[in-house]
Amino acid sequence: MAVFTYSARQALFDSAAPYRLKARTASYFIIPDKDYEKVGKVNNVCFEEGLVYFKEKWFLYYGIDDSKIAVAVFDPFQS
């Protein structure tokens, strides 16, 4: 039996015509790979909730297992 995985890709829409898709990523940028993302109310689920730039860092809030929220942090100034 195949294992279902719910993951996220990225898309870029035209600012002048927001219904027009300009590009999208070929692969997923967030997938369930941690134990708490793989097992839960609904297994193997990661879905984006919101992206925030705060104090020179990016915070990606994402849902996991249909019952929790997690955050991934990216610091563009860290080497």
PDB file of N, CA and C in Angstrom, residues 7-10 25-31:
ATOM      1  N   SER A   7       2.626  17.620   1.000  1.00  0.00           N
ATOM      2  CA  SER A   7       3.775  18.511   1.053  1.00  0.00           C
ATOM      3  C   SER A   7       3.459  19.800   0.307  1.00  0.00           C
ATOM      4  N   ALA A   8       4.394  20.752   0.358  1.00  0.00           N
ATOM      5  CA  ALA A   8       4.151  22.059  -0.255  1.00  0.00           C
ATOM      6  C   ALA A   8       5.215  22.403  -1.291  1.00  0.00           C
ATOM      7  N   ARG A   9       4.770  23.065  -2.335  1.00  0.00           N
ATOM      8  CA  ARG A   9       5.650  23.653  -3.344  1.00  0.00           C
ATOM      9  C   ARG A   9       5.486  25.168  -3.281  1.00  0.00           C
ATOM     10  N   GLN A  10       6.205  25.877  -4.131  1.00  0.00           N
ATOM     11  CA  GLN A  10       6.082  27.327  -4.191  1.00  0.00           C
ATOM     12  C   GLN A  10       5.576  27.744  -5.569  1.00  0.00           C
ATOM     13  N   THR A  25       7.781  25.805  -8.464  1.00  0.00           N
ATOM     14  CA  THR A  25       8.931  24.941  -8.245  1.00  0.00           C
ATOM     15  C   THR A  25       8.627  23.531  -8.740  1.00  0.00           C
ATOM     16  N   ALA A  26       9.658  22.865  -9.205  1.00  0.00           N
ATOM     17  CA  ALA A  26       9.507  21.499  -9.709  1.00  0.00           C
ATOM     18  C   ALA A  26       9.442  20.487  -8.572  1.00  0.00           C
ATOM     19  N   SER A  27      10.045  20.845  -7.446  1.00  0.00           N
ATOM     20  CA  SER A  27      10.054  19.908  -6.317  1.00  0.00           C
ATOM     21  C   SER A  27       9.488  20.589  -5.071  1.00  0.00           C
ATOM     22  N   TYR A  28       9.256  19.804  -4.056  1.00  0.00           N
ATOM     23  CA  TYR A  28       8.697  20.314  -2.805  1.00  0.00           C
ATOM     24  C   TYR A  28       9.753  21.080  -2.017  1.00  0.00           C
ATOM     25  N   PHE A  29       9.348  22.122  -1.312  1.00  0.00           N
ATOM     26  CA  PHE A  29      10.303  22.852  -0.481  1.00  0.00           C
ATOM     27  C   PHE A  29      10.128  22.526   0.995  1.00  0.00           C
ATOM     28  N   ILE A  30       9.026  21.898   1.357  1.00  0.00           N
ATOM     29  CA  ILE A  30       8.849  21.420   2.726  1.00  0.00           C
ATOM     30  C   ILE A  30       8.120  20.080   2.658  1.00  0.00           C
ATOM     31  N   ILE A  31       8.728  19.091   3.287  1.00  0.00           N
ATOM     32  CA  ILE A  31       8.147  17.751   3.320  1.00  0.00           C
ATOM     33  C   ILE A  31       8.221  17.225   4.747  1.00  0.00           C
TER      34      ILE A  31
END
